[in-house]
């Protein structure tokens, strides 16, 4: 079974996804981390977005996901990909078809022979259009920024609230306006607005959707 969870930055996708995946014993795939990993590599090599198509082959990038960790060319970059520098650059790099094709291919290979829960922007619309369950997670921009701010403070970050609001708004704009596989609710996705819901409530709602789906599957 494939569960696709899409939505804008800070809607709670990764928090919710980790909890639901562990309850169901599904493999969790954080596709945002993969785009962040490639972005980090480009920043380190001083490669500009408009140079990536030419250079992606010779970059020989290896992205490996292991539980909640991400390895870039063998190095654990799970912390570094969350920096504000990567957050500010990732949407621009994510518009580039060469990067998307490289990562989508990897994501589809990871789905072979296992139950997975995948979160991102284009999972229900593009990567796995036949996913059995599609959720579109949203929340008001203020709520999303507040959640990110608290999360970054807990991790010892010193980014201001205004910087986070600006980053979220700019990413929403670039992610939903890009040409290839933009952020968009799939027609058959269920929208869940988490603005005034607790984490436990969102998790419970998704688990109950999965249960209903599994019951329907057994009756067919
Ligand atoms: O989920 P996240 O905030 O870590 O994602 C970081 C960026 O990666 C997001 O702003 C756009 C890009 N992304 C994407 O284009 N497609 C995906 N499936 C996942 C993320």
Short mmCIF file of N, CA, C and O and ligand atoms in Angstrom, two decimals, residues 6 9 13 30-33 35-36 82 90-91 94 100 107 119-123 148 171 175 178, ligand 1:
data_model
loop_
_atom_site.label_atom_id
_atom_site.label_comp_id
_atom_site.label_asym_id
_atom_site.label_seq_id
_atom_site.Cartn_x
_atom_site.Cartn_y
_atom_site.Cartn_z
N UNK A 6 0.74 15.12 0.86
CA UNK A 6 1.29 16.33 0.27
C UNK A 6 0.79 17.56 1.02
O UNK A 6 -0.17 17.48 1.78
N UNK A 9 4.75 23.96 2.97
CA UNK A 9 5.78 23.95 4.01
C UNK A 9 5.18 24.21 5.39
O UNK A 9 4.38 25.12 5.57
N UNK A 13 3.55 17.88 7.88
CA UNK A 13 3.67 16.61 7.14
C UNK A 13 4.64 15.62 7.79
O UNK A 13 4.29 14.47 7.97
N UNK A 30 10.72 10.67 3.33
CA UNK A 30 10.63 12.13 3.38
C UNK A 30 11.27 12.68 2.10
O UNK A 30 12.49 12.82 2.03
N UNK A 31 10.45 12.97 1.09
CA UNK A 31 11.03 13.39 -0.20
C UNK A 31 11.60 14.80 -0.13
O UNK A 31 12.52 15.14 -0.87
N UNK A 32 11.08 15.63 0.78
CA UNK A 32 11.64 16.97 0.97
C UNK A 32 13.11 16.89 1.37
O UNK A 32 13.95 17.68 0.91
N UNK A 33 13.44 15.89 2.20
CA UNK A 33 14.83 15.71 2.63
C UNK A 33 15.72 15.40 1.42
O UNK A 33 16.87 15.82 1.36
N UNK A 35 15.23 16.47 -1.74
CA UNK A 35 15.47 17.73 -2.47
C UNK A 35 16.46 18.61 -1.70
O UNK A 35 17.30 19.29 -2.29
N UNK A 36 16.35 18.57 -0.38
CA UNK A 36 17.28 19.35 0.45
C UNK A 36 18.70 18.81 0.31
O UNK A 36 19.67 19.57 0.28
N UNK A 82 18.60 20.96 7.22
CA UNK A 82 17.52 21.78 7.84
C UNK A 82 17.96 23.22 8.04
O UNK A 82 17.21 24.02 8.59
N UNK A 90 16.26 25.69 -1.50
CA UNK A 90 15.73 24.41 -1.98
C UNK A 90 14.60 24.55 -3.03
O UNK A 90 14.54 23.77 -3.98
N UNK A 91 13.73 25.54 -2.88
CA UNK A 91 12.62 25.65 -3.83
C UNK A 91 13.11 25.96 -5.24
O UNK A 91 12.59 25.42 -6.21
N UNK A 94 14.46 22.91 -6.70
CA UNK A 94 13.40 21.91 -6.93
C UNK A 94 12.58 22.18 -8.19
O UNK A 94 11.76 21.36 -8.58
N UNK A 100 14.39 16.80 -10.44
CA UNK A 100 13.14 16.10 -10.14
C UNK A 100 13.15 14.69 -10.73
O UNK A 100 12.77 13.73 -10.07
N UNK A 107 12.61 7.62 -5.84
CA UNK A 107 11.43 7.43 -4.98
C UNK A 107 10.60 6.24 -5.45
O UNK A 107 10.13 5.44 -4.66
N UNK A 119 5.91 11.54 1.98
CA UNK A 119 5.41 12.91 2.06
C UNK A 119 6.21 13.84 1.15
O UNK A 119 7.37 13.59 0.83
N UNK A 120 5.51 14.86 0.62
CA UNK A 120 6.16 15.78 -0.31
C UNK A 120 5.20 16.82 -0.85
O UNK A 120 4.35 17.34 -0.12
N UNK A 121 5.38 17.14 -2.14
CA UNK A 121 4.55 18.15 -2.77
C UNK A 121 3.78 17.58 -3.97
O UNK A 121 2.71 18.07 -4.32
N UNK A 122 4.38 16.56 -4.60
CA UNK A 122 3.85 16.04 -5.87
C UNK A 122 3.63 14.53 -5.81
O UNK A 122 3.65 13.86 -6.82
N UNK A 123 3.47 14.00 -4.60
CA UNK A 123 3.41 12.54 -4.46
C UNK A 123 2.10 11.99 -5.03
O UNK A 123 2.10 11.07 -5.84
N UNK A 148 7.06 26.03 12.83
CA UNK A 148 8.46 25.96 12.38
C UNK A 148 9.38 26.72 13.33
O UNK A 148 10.49 26.27 13.64
N UNK A 171 8.56 29.88 -0.46
CA UNK A 171 8.56 28.48 -0.92
C UNK A 171 7.19 28.07 -1.46
O UNK A 171 7.08 27.41 -2.48
N UNK A 175 6.96 26.69 -5.11
CA UNK A 175 6.55 25.28 -5.22
C UNK A 175 5.23 25.12 -5.98
O UNK A 175 5.04 24.14 -6.69
N UNK A 178 5.76 26.34 -10.07
CA UNK A 178 6.73 25.78 -11.01
C UNK A 178 6.03 24.97 -12.09
O UNK A 178 4.90 24.50 -11.90
O1 LIG B 1 9.08 19.09 2.90
P1 LIG B 1 10.22 20.13 2.96
O2 LIG B 1 9.76 21.45 3.47
O3 LIG B 1 11.43 19.61 3.66
O4 LIG B 1 10.62 20.33 1.40
C1 LIG B 1 11.66 21.18 1.01
C2 LIG B 1 11.46 21.65 -0.41
O5 LIG B 1 11.67 20.58 -1.32
C3 LIG B 1 10.08 22.22 -0.77
O6 LIG B 1 9.98 23.58 -0.46
C4 LIG B 1 9.99 21.96 -2.25
C5 LIG B 1 10.83 20.71 -2.46
N1 LIG B 1 10.03 19.50 -2.62
C6 LIG B 1 9.51 19.24 -3.86
O7 LIG B 1 9.66 20.06 -4.77
N2 LIG B 1 8.83 18.07 -4.08
C7 LIG B 1 8.66 17.18 -3.10
N3 LIG B 1 8.00 16.04 -3.36
C8 LIG B 1 9.16 17.43 -1.82
C9 LIG B 1 9.83 18.62 -1.59
#
